[in-house]
Coordinates of C-alpha atoms in Angstrom, one line a residue:
M1 CA 116.4 72.8 141.8
S2 CA 120.0 72.4 142.8
K3 CA 122.1 75.2 144.3
T4 CA 124.1 75.4 141.0
S5 CA 120.9 75.7 139.0
V6 CA 119.6 78.5 141.3
K7 CA 122.9 80.4 141.0
T8 CA 123.0 80.0 137.3
T9 CA 119.4 81.3 137.0
V10 CA 120.3 84.3 139.0
E11 CA 123.4 84.9 136.8
W12 CA 121.3 84.7 133.6
R13 CA 118.8 87.2 134.9
K14 CA 121.4 89.6 136.3
V15 CA 123.5 89.7 133.0
N16 CA 124.2 93.3 131.9
W17 CA 122.4 92.9 128.6
R18 CA 122.8 96.5 127.7
K19 CA 126.6 96.2 127.8
L20 CA 126.5 93.0 125.6
E21 CA 124.2 94.6 123.0
S22 CA 126.5 97.7 122.9
R23 CA 129.6 95.5 122.3
V24 CA 127.9 93.6 119.5
F25 CA 126.4 96.6 117.8
K26 CA 129.8 98.4 117.8
L27 CA 131.3 95.3 116.1
Q28 CA 128.5 95.2 113.5
K29 CA 128.9 98.9 112.8
R30 CA 132.6 98.4 112.2
I31 CA 131.8 95.5 109.9
F32 CA 129.3 97.7 108.0
I33 CA 131.8 100.5 107.6
A34 CA 134.6 98.2 106.5
S35 CA 132.3 96.6 104.0
S36 CA 131.2 100.0 102.7
R37 CA 134.8 101.0 101.9
G38 CA 135.6 97.6 100.4
D39 CA 138.1 96.4 103.0
L40 CA 137.4 92.6 102.9
K41 CA 140.3 91.8 105.1
A42 CA 139.0 94.0 107.9
V43 CA 135.5 92.5 107.4
R44 CA 136.7 88.9 107.8
R45 CA 138.7 89.8 110.8
L46 CA 135.8 91.6 112.5
Q47 CA 133.4 88.8 111.6
K48 CA 135.6 86.2 113.2
T49 CA 135.9 88.4 116.3
L50 CA 132.1 88.8 116.5
M51 CA 131.4 85.1 116.1
R52 CA 133.9 84.2 118.8
S53 CA 132.5 86.8 121.1
W54 CA 130.8 85.7 124.3
S55 CA 128.5 88.7 124.2
A56 CA 127.2 87.7 120.7
K57 CA 126.6 84.1 121.8
M58 CA 124.7 85.2 124.8
L59 CA 122.5 87.5 122.7
V60 CA 121.6 84.9 120.0
V61 CA 120.8 82.3 122.6
R62 CA 118.5 84.8 124.4
R63 CA 116.9 85.6 121.0
V64 CA 116.2 82.0 119.9
T65 CA 115.1 80.8 123.4
Q66 CA 113.3 83.8 124.8
D67 CA 112.4 86.4 122.2
N68 CA 111.5 84.6 119.0
Q69 CA 107.9 83.7 118.4
G70 CA 109.0 80.2 117.4
K71 CA 111.0 79.5 120.6
K72 CA 108.7 76.6 121.5
T73 CA 108.7 75.1 118.0
S74 CA 111.1 72.1 118.0
G75 CA 113.4 70.6 115.3
I76 CA 114.3 67.0 115.1
D77 CA 115.9 67.2 118.5
G78 CA 112.5 67.7 120.1
I79 CA 113.7 70.6 122.3
K80 CA 111.1 73.3 122.7
S81 CA 112.4 75.4 125.6
L82 CA 115.6 75.7 127.7
T83 CA 116.1 76.6 131.3
P84 CA 118.7 79.3 132.2
V85 CA 121.2 76.5 133.1
Q86 CA 120.7 75.0 129.6
R87 CA 121.0 78.4 127.9
L88 CA 124.4 79.0 129.4
A89 CA 125.4 75.5 128.5
L90 CA 124.3 76.2 124.9
V91 CA 126.4 79.4 124.9
Q92 CA 129.5 77.4 125.8
K93 CA 128.8 74.8 123.0
L94 CA 128.3 77.3 120.1
E95 CA 131.0 76.8 117.5
L96 CA 131.2 76.7 113.8
K97 CA 132.2 73.0 113.3
G98 CA 131.0 72.7 109.7
K99 CA 128.3 70.2 110.6
A100 CA 124.5 70.4 110.9
K101 CA 121.5 68.2 111.7
P102 CA 118.6 67.8 109.2
T103 CA 115.7 70.1 109.6
R104 CA 112.1 69.0 110.5
R105 CA 109.6 69.4 107.7
V106 CA 106.4 71.2 108.7
W107 CA 103.6 71.8 106.2
I108 CA 101.5 75.0 106.6
D109 CA 98.6 76.4 104.7
K110 CA 99.0 79.0 102.0
P111 CA 96.4 81.8 102.5
G112 CA 93.7 81.9 99.9
T113 CA 94.8 78.6 98.2
D114 CA 94.5 74.9 98.9
E115 CA 98.3 74.5 98.6
K116 CA 100.6 73.7 101.4
R117 CA 103.9 75.4 102.1
P118 CA 106.9 73.4 103.4
L119 CA 109.1 74.8 106.2
G120 CA 112.3 73.3 107.6
I121 CA 112.7 73.8 111.3
P122 CA 116.4 73.5 112.5
T123 CA 117.4 72.2 115.9
M124 CA 117.8 74.6 118.8
Y125 CA 121.6 74.4 118.4
D126 CA 121.6 75.1 114.7
R127 CA 119.1 77.9 115.2
A128 CA 121.5 79.6 117.6
N129 CA 124.5 79.1 115.3
Q130 CA 122.5 80.5 112.4
A131 CA 121.6 83.6 114.4
L132 CA 125.2 84.0 115.3
V133 CA 126.4 83.8 111.7
K134 CA 123.6 86.2 110.7
L135 CA 124.9 88.9 113.1
A136 CA 128.2 88.9 111.2
L137 CA 126.9 88.3 107.6
E138 CA 124.0 90.8 107.7
A139 CA 126.2 93.7 108.8
E140 CA 128.5 93.0 105.8
W141 CA 125.8 92.6 103.2
E142 CA 123.7 95.5 104.3
A143 CA 126.5 97.7 103.1
R144 CA 126.4 96.0 99.7
F145 CA 122.7 95.4 99.1
E146 CA 121.0 97.4 96.4
P147 CA 118.8 100.4 97.4
N148 CA 115.6 99.0 95.9
S149 CA 115.7 95.7 97.6
Y150 CA 113.1 95.8 100.4
G151 CA 112.3 92.2 101.4
F152 CA 113.4 90.7 104.7
R153 CA 115.9 93.4 105.5
P154 CA 116.2 95.3 108.8
G155 CA 114.6 98.7 108.6
R156 CA 112.7 98.1 105.4
S157 CA 109.1 97.0 104.7
C158 CA 106.7 96.4 101.9
Q159 CA 105.3 99.9 102.4
D160 CA 108.8 101.2 101.4
A161 CA 108.6 99.1 98.2
I162 CA 105.2 100.5 97.4
G163 CA 106.5 104.0 98.1
A164 CA 109.4 103.4 95.7
I165 CA 106.9 102.3 93.0
Y166 CA 104.8 105.4 93.5
I167 CA 107.8 107.7 93.2
A168 CA 108.7 105.9 89.9
I169 CA 105.3 106.3 88.2
N170 CA 103.5 109.3 89.8
Q171 CA 104.9 111.7 87.1
K172 CA 104.6 109.5 84.1
A173 CA 102.6 106.5 82.9
K174 CA 104.8 103.4 82.3
Y175 CA 104.8 99.8 81.2
V176 CA 105.3 97.3 84.0
L177 CA 106.8 93.8 84.1
D178 CA 105.2 92.2 87.2
A179 CA 107.2 89.1 87.8
D180 CA 107.6 86.2 90.2
I181 CA 110.4 83.7 90.5
A182 CA 109.3 80.0 90.3
K183 CA 110.0 78.2 93.6
C184 CA 112.8 80.6 94.3
F185 CA 113.8 79.4 97.7
D186 CA 113.7 75.7 96.7
R187 CA 115.9 76.0 93.6
I188 CA 118.8 78.4 94.4
N189 CA 122.0 76.9 93.1
H190 CA 124.2 76.1 96.2
G191 CA 127.5 76.5 94.3
E192 CA 126.6 79.9 92.9
L193 CA 125.3 81.1 96.3
L194 CA 128.5 80.1 98.1
K195 CA 130.6 81.7 95.3
K196 CA 128.7 84.9 95.7
L197 CA 129.2 84.8 99.5
N198 CA 132.9 84.7 99.0
T199 CA 133.6 84.3 102.7
F200 CA 136.4 82.6 104.7
P201 CA 136.6 78.7 104.6
T202 CA 135.2 77.9 108.1
L203 CA 132.1 79.9 107.5
K204 CA 131.7 78.7 104.0
R205 CA 131.8 75.0 105.2
Q206 CA 129.2 75.8 107.9
I207 CA 126.8 77.5 105.6
K208 CA 127.3 74.6 103.1
S209 CA 126.5 72.1 105.8
W210 CA 123.2 73.9 106.5
L211 CA 122.3 73.9 102.9
K212 CA 123.1 70.3 102.4
S213 CA 121.8 69.0 105.8
G214 CA 118.6 67.4 104.4
V215 CA 115.1 67.5 105.8
M216 CA 113.1 64.9 107.8
D217 CA 109.5 64.6 106.7
G218 CA 108.0 62.2 109.2
K219 CA 110.5 59.4 109.5
Q220 CA 112.0 59.8 106.1
L221 CA 115.1 61.8 105.3
F222 CA 115.3 63.7 102.0
S223 CA 118.5 65.2 100.6
T224 CA 118.7 69.0 99.8
S225 CA 120.8 69.4 96.7
E226 CA 119.4 72.9 95.9
G227 CA 117.6 75.7 97.6
T228 CA 117.8 77.4 101.0
P229 CA 116.2 75.8 104.1
Q230 CA 113.0 77.8 104.6
G231 CA 112.2 78.3 108.3
G232 CA 115.8 78.8 109.3
V233 CA 117.0 82.0 110.9
I234 CA 119.5 82.7 108.2
S235 CA 117.3 81.6 105.2
P236 CA 115.9 85.1 104.1
L237 CA 119.4 86.6 104.2
L238 CA 120.9 83.8 102.1
A239 CA 118.0 84.3 99.5
N240 CA 118.6 88.0 99.4
I241 CA 122.3 87.4 98.8
A242 CA 121.5 85.0 96.0
L243 CA 119.3 87.5 94.3
H244 CA 121.7 90.4 94.8
G245 CA 122.8 92.0 91.5
M246 CA 119.5 92.1 89.7
E247 CA 119.2 95.9 90.0
E248 CA 122.8 96.4 88.9
R249 CA 122.1 94.3 85.8
I250 CA 119.2 96.6 85.0
K251 CA 121.3 99.7 85.5
Q252 CA 123.7 98.3 82.8
V253 CA 120.7 98.2 80.4
A254 CA 119.9 101.8 81.3
E255 CA 123.4 102.9 80.5
E256 CA 123.0 101.4 77.0
L257 CA 119.8 103.4 76.2
P258 CA 120.1 106.6 74.1
G259 CA 119.9 110.0 75.8
R260 CA 121.3 111.2 79.1
K261 CA 122.5 108.5 81.5
R262 CA 121.0 110.3 84.5
D263 CA 117.6 110.4 82.9
N264 CA 117.8 106.7 81.9
H265 CA 118.8 105.6 85.4
Y266 CA 115.8 107.5 86.8
A267 CA 113.3 106.3 84.1
L268 CA 114.2 102.5 84.3
S269 CA 113.5 101.0 87.7
L270 CA 113.6 97.6 89.3
I271 CA 112.0 97.3 92.7
R272 CA 112.2 93.9 94.5
Y273 CA 110.7 92.4 97.6
A274 CA 112.2 89.0 98.2
D275 CA 111.3 86.9 95.0
D276 CA 108.7 89.4 93.7
F277 CA 109.8 92.3 91.6
V278 CA 108.6 94.8 89.1
I279 CA 110.4 96.6 86.2
L280 CA 109.1 100.0 85.1
H281 CA 109.8 102.0 82.0
E282 CA 107.7 104.1 79.5
D283 CA 109.0 102.1 76.5
I284 CA 107.6 98.6 76.1
T285 CA 110.6 97.4 74.1
V286 CA 112.9 98.3 77.0
V287 CA 110.7 96.4 79.4
Q288 CA 110.6 93.3 77.1
R289 CA 114.3 93.4 76.7
C290 CA 114.8 93.6 80.5
K291 CA 112.6 90.5 80.9
V292 CA 114.9 88.5 78.6
I293 CA 118.0 89.8 80.4
I294 CA 116.6 89.0 83.9
A295 CA 115.6 85.5 82.7
E296 CA 119.1 84.9 81.6
W297 CA 120.6 86.3 84.8
L298 CA 118.3 84.1 86.9
N299 CA 119.4 81.0 84.9
G300 CA 122.9 81.6 86.2
I301 CA 121.8 80.8 89.8
G302 CA 119.4 78.0 88.9
L303 CA 116.2 80.0 88.8
E304 CA 113.5 81.0 86.3
L305 CA 110.5 83.3 86.0
K306 CA 107.1 81.8 86.8
P307 CA 104.9 82.3 83.6
S308 CA 101.6 82.2 85.5
K309 CA 102.6 85.1 87.7
T310 CA 104.6 87.1 85.2
R311 CA 102.6 89.7 83.2
L312 CA 103.3 92.8 81.1
T313 CA 100.9 95.6 81.6
H314 CA 100.5 99.4 81.6
T315 CA 99.8 101.6 84.5
L316 CA 97.2 103.8 82.7
E317 CA 95.9 102.1 79.6
K318 CA 94.8 98.6 78.7
H319 CA 97.5 96.4 77.1
E320 CA 96.8 93.3 75.1
G321 CA 93.3 92.9 76.6
Q322 CA 94.6 93.3 80.2
D323 CA 93.2 95.9 82.5
A324 CA 95.5 98.8 83.4
G325 CA 97.5 98.6 86.6
F326 CA 99.0 95.7 88.5
N327 CA 99.0 94.0 91.9
F328 CA 102.1 93.9 94.1
L329 CA 102.4 92.8 97.7
G330 CA 98.6 92.9 98.2
F331 CA 98.2 96.4 96.7
N332 CA 96.6 97.4 93.5
I333 CA 98.6 100.1 91.7
R334 CA 96.9 101.9 88.9
Q335 CA 96.6 105.3 87.1
Y336 CA 93.1 106.7 86.2
P337 CA 92.4 109.3 83.5
V338 CA 90.7 112.3 85.1
G339 CA 89.6 115.8 84.1
K340 CA 91.6 119.0 84.6
Y341 CA 90.2 119.7 88.1
N342 CA 91.2 116.3 89.5
T343 CA 94.4 115.6 87.6
G344 CA 97.8 115.2 89.2
C345 CA 100.5 117.6 88.3
S346 CA 104.2 117.3 87.3
S347 CA 107.0 118.9 89.4
N348 CA 106.7 122.1 87.3
G349 CA 102.9 122.3 87.8
K350 CA 101.9 120.9 84.3
P351 CA 98.6 118.8 84.4
L352 CA 99.3 115.1 83.8
G353 CA 95.7 114.1 82.8
F354 CA 95.7 111.2 85.2
K355 CA 95.9 110.4 88.9
T356 CA 97.9 107.6 90.5
L357 CA 96.0 105.6 93.2
I358 CA 97.2 102.7 95.3
K359 CA 94.5 100.6 97.0
P360 CA 94.1 97.2 98.6
S361 CA 93.8 94.6 95.9
N362 CA 90.4 92.9 95.4
Q363 CA 91.9 89.5 95.8
K364 CA 93.3 90.4 99.3
L365 CA 89.9 92.0 100.2
R366 CA 88.2 88.7 99.4
I367 CA 90.7 86.6 101.2
H368 CA 90.5 88.8 104.3
Y369 CA 86.8 88.9 104.4
D370 CA 86.6 85.1 104.0
S371 CA 88.9 84.7 107.1
V372 CA 86.7 87.1 109.1
S373 CA 83.6 85.2 108.0
E374 CA 85.2 81.9 108.9
V375 CA 85.9 83.2 112.5
I376 CA 82.3 84.3 112.8
E377 CA 81.0 80.9 111.7
Q378 CA 83.3 79.2 114.2
H379 CA 81.8 81.3 117.0
K380 CA 78.2 80.5 116.5
T381 CA 77.6 79.6 120.1
A382 CA 80.5 81.5 121.7
P383 CA 79.9 84.6 123.9
Q384 CA 80.0 87.9 122.1
A385 CA 83.2 88.9 124.1
A386 CA 85.0 85.8 122.8
L387 CA 84.1 86.7 119.2
I388 CA 85.2 90.3 119.5
A389 CA 88.5 89.3 121.1
R390 CA 89.2 86.9 118.2
L391 CA 88.2 89.4 115.5
N392 CA 90.0 92.5 116.8
P393 CA 93.6 91.4 116.1
I394 CA 92.6 90.3 112.6
I395 CA 90.9 93.6 111.8
R396 CA 93.6 95.7 113.4
G397 CA 96.5 94.0 111.6
W398 CA 94.8 94.1 108.1
A399 CA 93.7 97.8 108.6
N400 CA 97.2 98.8 109.8
Y401 CA 98.9 97.2 106.8
Y402 CA 96.8 99.2 104.3
R403 CA 96.5 102.5 106.2
T404 CA 99.2 104.2 104.1
V405 CA 97.3 104.1 100.8
V406 CA 93.8 105.0 99.5
S407 CA 91.9 102.6 101.6
K408 CA 88.8 104.5 102.9
E409 CA 86.4 103.0 100.4
S410 CA 87.8 99.5 101.1
Y411 CA 87.4 100.0 104.9
S412 CA 83.8 101.2 104.5
E413 CA 82.9 98.3 102.3
L414 CA 84.4 95.8 104.8
D415 CA 82.6 97.5 107.7
K416 CA 79.2 97.0 105.8
R417 CA 79.9 93.4 104.9
V418 CA 81.1 92.5 108.5
Y419 CA 78.0 94.2 109.9
L420 CA 75.7 92.1 107.7
K421 CA 77.6 89.0 108.7
L422 CA 77.3 89.9 112.4
K423 CA 73.6 90.7 112.0
S424 CA 73.0 87.2 110.6
W425 CA 75.1 85.8 113.5
G426 CA 72.8 87.5 116.0
Q427 CA 69.6 86.5 114.3
R428 CA 70.7 82.9 114.1
R429 CA 71.3 82.9 117.8
H430 CA 67.8 84.3 118.5
P431 CA 65.5 83.1 115.8
N432 CA 62.3 83.9 117.8
K433 CA 63.4 87.6 118.5
S434 CA 62.9 90.6 116.3
G435 CA 65.7 92.4 114.6
H436 CA 65.2 95.4 116.8
W437 CA 65.7 93.2 119.9
V438 CA 68.8 91.6 118.5
A439 CA 70.3 95.0 117.6
N440 CA 69.7 96.4 121.1
K441 CA 71.4 93.3 122.6
Y442 CA 74.6 93.3 120.5
W443 CA 75.0 96.9 119.3
Q444 CA 75.7 99.7 121.7
T445 CA 76.3 103.4 121.8
C446 CA 79.9 104.2 122.6
G447 CA 81.0 107.8 122.7
N448 CA 79.9 109.5 119.5
D449 CA 79.3 106.2 117.7
N450 CA 75.7 105.0 118.0
W451 CA 76.2 101.7 116.3
V452 CA 79.0 99.7 117.8
F453 CA 79.1 95.9 118.1
A454 CA 80.1 95.7 121.8
T455 CA 79.3 94.0 125.0
S456 CA 76.8 95.4 127.5
Q457 CA 77.9 98.7 129.1
E458 CA 77.0 97.5 132.6
G459 CA 80.8 97.2 133.2
K460 CA 83.1 100.1 133.1
N461 CA 85.0 99.0 130.0
P462 CA 82.8 97.3 127.4
L463 CA 84.6 95.3 124.9
R464 CA 83.9 96.7 121.4
L465 CA 84.6 95.5 117.9
L466 CA 87.1 97.6 115.9
K467 CA 85.9 99.4 112.8
Y468 CA 88.1 99.4 109.7
S469 CA 87.0 103.0 108.9
A470 CA 88.3 104.2 112.3
T471 CA 91.8 103.5 111.2
E472 CA 93.5 106.8 110.3
I473 CA 95.1 107.1 106.9
T474 CA 98.7 108.1 107.3
R475 CA 101.1 108.5 104.4
H476 CA 104.3 106.4 104.7
V477 CA 107.7 108.1 104.3
K478 CA 110.0 105.8 102.3
V479 CA 113.3 104.8 103.8
K480 CA 116.3 106.7 102.6
G481 CA 118.0 105.0 99.6
E482 CA 120.9 103.1 101.1
A483 CA 120.2 103.8 104.8
S484 CA 120.8 100.9 107.2
P485 CA 120.3 100.3 110.9
Y486 CA 124.0 99.5 111.0
D487 CA 125.1 102.9 109.8
G488 CA 124.9 104.2 113.4
N489 CA 122.2 106.8 112.9
L490 CA 120.2 105.7 116.0
V491 CA 118.1 108.9 116.1
Y492 CA 116.8 108.4 112.6
W493 CA 116.0 104.7 113.1
S494 CA 114.4 104.9 116.5
T495 CA 112.3 107.9 115.4
R496 CA 111.3 106.0 112.2
M497 CA 110.0 103.0 114.1
G498 CA 107.3 105.1 115.7
K499 CA 106.2 106.2 112.2
N500 CA 106.0 102.7 110.8
P501 CA 102.5 101.9 109.6
E502 CA 102.7 98.5 111.2
V503 CA 103.3 99.9 114.7
P504 CA 100.0 100.2 116.7
K505 CA 99.1 103.7 118.0
D506 CA 99.7 102.9 121.6
V507 CA 103.2 101.6 120.9
A508 CA 104.0 104.6 118.6
T509 CA 102.9 106.9 121.4
L510 CA 105.1 105.2 124.0
L511 CA 108.0 105.2 121.5
K512 CA 107.7 108.9 121.1
R513 CA 107.4 109.5 124.9
Q514 CA 110.5 107.3 125.6
K515 CA 112.4 108.8 122.7
G516 CA 112.9 105.4 121.2
K517 CA 114.5 103.8 124.3
C518 CA 113.5 100.9 126.5
A519 CA 112.4 102.2 129.9
H520 CA 114.1 99.3 131.7
C521 CA 117.6 99.0 130.1
G522 CA 117.8 102.4 128.4
L523 CA 118.9 100.9 125.0
Y524 CA 117.4 102.1 121.8
F525 CA 114.8 99.8 120.2
T526 CA 115.9 98.4 116.8
E527 CA 113.9 96.9 114.0
S528 CA 114.6 93.4 115.4
S529 CA 113.5 94.3 118.9
V530 CA 110.4 92.5 120.3
M531 CA 108.6 95.1 122.4
E532 CA 105.9 94.7 125.0
V533 CA 103.6 97.3 126.8
D534 CA 104.0 97.0 130.5
H535 CA 102.0 98.4 133.5
I536 CA 104.4 100.3 135.7
I537 CA 102.1 99.6 138.7
P538 CA 100.8 96.1 138.1
K539 CA 97.1 95.6 137.7
S540 CA 97.2 93.2 140.6
K541 CA 98.3 96.1 142.8
G542 CA 95.8 98.6 141.5
G543 CA 97.5 99.9 138.4
K544 CA 95.3 101.5 135.8
N545 CA 95.1 101.2 132.0
E546 CA 96.4 104.7 131.4
Y547 CA 99.3 106.0 129.4
K548 CA 100.9 107.4 132.5
N549 CA 101.0 103.9 134.0
L550 CA 102.3 102.3 130.8
Q551 CA 105.9 101.9 129.5
L552 CA 107.4 100.1 126.5
L553 CA 110.0 97.4 127.2
H554 CA 112.0 94.7 125.5
R555 CA 110.3 91.3 125.9
H556 CA 113.3 90.1 128.0
C557 CA 113.3 93.3 130.1
H558 CA 109.6 92.9 130.7
D559 CA 110.2 89.3 131.9
Q560 CA 112.7 90.6 134.4
K561 CA 110.5 93.5 135.6
T562 CA 107.5 91.2 135.9
A563 CA 109.5 88.7 138.0
S564 CA 110.8 91.4 140.3
D565 CA 107.6 93.4 141.0
G566 CA 105.5 90.4 142.0
S567 CA 103.0 90.6 139.1
L568 CA 103.7 87.2 137.6
G569 CA 100.0 86.5 137.7
T570 CA 99.4 89.0 135.0
K571 CA 101.5 87.1 132.5
S572 CA 98.5 84.9 131.7
G573 CA 96.8 88.0 130.5
C574 CA 99.4 88.6 127.8
N575 CA 97.8 89.3 124.5
S576 CA 99.9 89.4 121.4
A577 CA 97.1 91.1 119.5
K578 CA 98.4 94.6 120.3
P579 CA 95.3 95.9 122.3
N580 CA 94.8 99.6 122.9
P581 CA 96.0 100.1 126.5
A582 CA 93.3 102.8 127.1
K583 CA 90.6 100.2 126.3
S584 CA 92.0 96.9 127.5
G585 CA 93.7 95.6 130.6
N586 CA 95.8 93.1 128.6
R587 CA 99.6 93.2 128.2
G588 CA 100.4 94.2 124.7
T589 CA 103.1 92.8 122.5
Y590 CA 104.5 94.4 119.3
D591 CA 106.2 92.2 116.8
K592 CA 106.2 92.7 113.1
S593 CA 105.7 89.0 112.5
L594 CA 102.4 89.2 114.3
I595 CA 101.0 92.4 112.9
T596 CA 101.9 92.2 109.3
E597 CA 99.4 90.1 107.4
E598 CA 100.9 90.9 104.0
P599 CA 103.2 89.8 102.6
C600 CA 104.5 87.4 105.2
D601 CA 101.4 85.2 104.8
A602 CA 102.1 85.2 101.1
K603 CA 105.9 84.8 100.9
V604 CA 107.5 81.3 101.0
S605 CA 110.6 83.0 102.4
S606 CA 108.9 84.0 105.6
T607 CA 110.7 82.6 108.6
V608 CA 107.6 82.8 110.7
L609 CA 106.0 79.4 111.3
K610 CA 102.3 79.7 111.6
T611 CA 100.6 76.4 112.0
S612 CA 96.9 76.1 111.6
G613 CA 96.2 76.0 115.3
S614 CA 98.8 78.4 116.7
R615 CA 100.4 81.8 116.2
E616 CA 103.8 80.4 117.3
G617 CA 106.6 81.1 114.9
I618 CA 110.3 80.8 114.4
A619 CA 112.2 83.8 113.3

């Protein structure tokens, strides 16, 4: 390495990232406030300042080359990683020139189906430029987005959408239009999207170039005359902008209904997660009318409802031969008639005669169990420890996703089915041994549990398989109506992250101890932060797997700390499966794209690239 390269490497590592993030956040906050008060002139001026900012360019390059899960996924340029010298060179090159290179088409499996999902992977340069534009656009649109839009927005999750549905129906049974938009992200009208963006010419030309850049599938170039480029950093934001206005259109319907306007606004609800949405009201004619109105509204941006995934049902009673309730984001939402001792009550204590229960859907149960079975089948001859290490992240992620609803029965059923599958796995490996011998070999007593699939306890820390039923049910508190991470309420947002159901227990504990701040740079963690659990005293120097020896760091801060304390050898032990630090010596990583199994695995708008043989992704 040349002297210049060595100097540049040192410069990149010694950058005061805290100062840069502070500058960028202050600009984003000012954009949010200006957008909230409708001052478009100030918004445009601040956006231009942000996109010309050296601080912003440094941060986006760090994100796409160091933080993102898809940093090693290449576009048509073939670039998978950049050295510190190349990162600084990329920072100098970033500019909105109104040009873009085609994306690279990658086909990935759709969970639970035989279909393939197409993703378009931009080049590293376009990725960084898109991340830069997203910094400016997201702050503007977060001030304008509707309160019941939850998909692919900072600070919001599918648990928030489910919480909004529960609030809408827990006091009254309603009719439900459960709808899905057909090929939403492939058919959005470019002209209507750009018109809705209503931004300054330079940015408009750049976004148009990304939309029209085309896609390379193998060696063949295909044009893109409609739709947003799935797989790009900015794609989910553009899709949300295109769909913005649906809730407002429904509010107009509510104002036309007889009775008090306040009651109508409360009774008629539209709750959307990306291209999936539900409309709720006690009157079936109102819901049917909303279906027609929304279909007309979607036609205006080149979209239409998907008949096979659009159904009208009731939360409590059968409707037109269909069972009560509906599925949304992997959850089954339904009301059950019950007696006076089990009934739910209204706000004034009056018995309702039914109880609202939200559970994991049967379809998702089946798909998840099939994936677990497949892993077990693939490890017929593998050591028990390898099988446990492969299964634990799958079990933990699925159980964490559903731990905010009525899931105990589902957890118990899965524990039984997985046990039977593992029992067959053990007996197949030892056909000449008795069932008692097999049980003693693979099942151990751990603490108060006498029946744990675990490695032999000859070592100090036996590796044990997680049980679904061990996951604690914790009710999720829905995000405040129009709250946004850009509103400046850092205490609310840093505290809320520790209560997110997708955050593992160890990460939540460390967040609480550190008061929402990174132990290395002192900055508050945000929804977009990639966090890692670090050993203060490295394991190579005798550090233990105890909470007092653990701290939560940004991924890039962890890289700096690891390089400086001489524990580079431990990086090979990095496990992005979020292990419990009290039971594992691995370095833990928290990233929502890795933990959340639903709905990212089910949404075509996901920017996480998960190929069949890798967990790498681009975000």
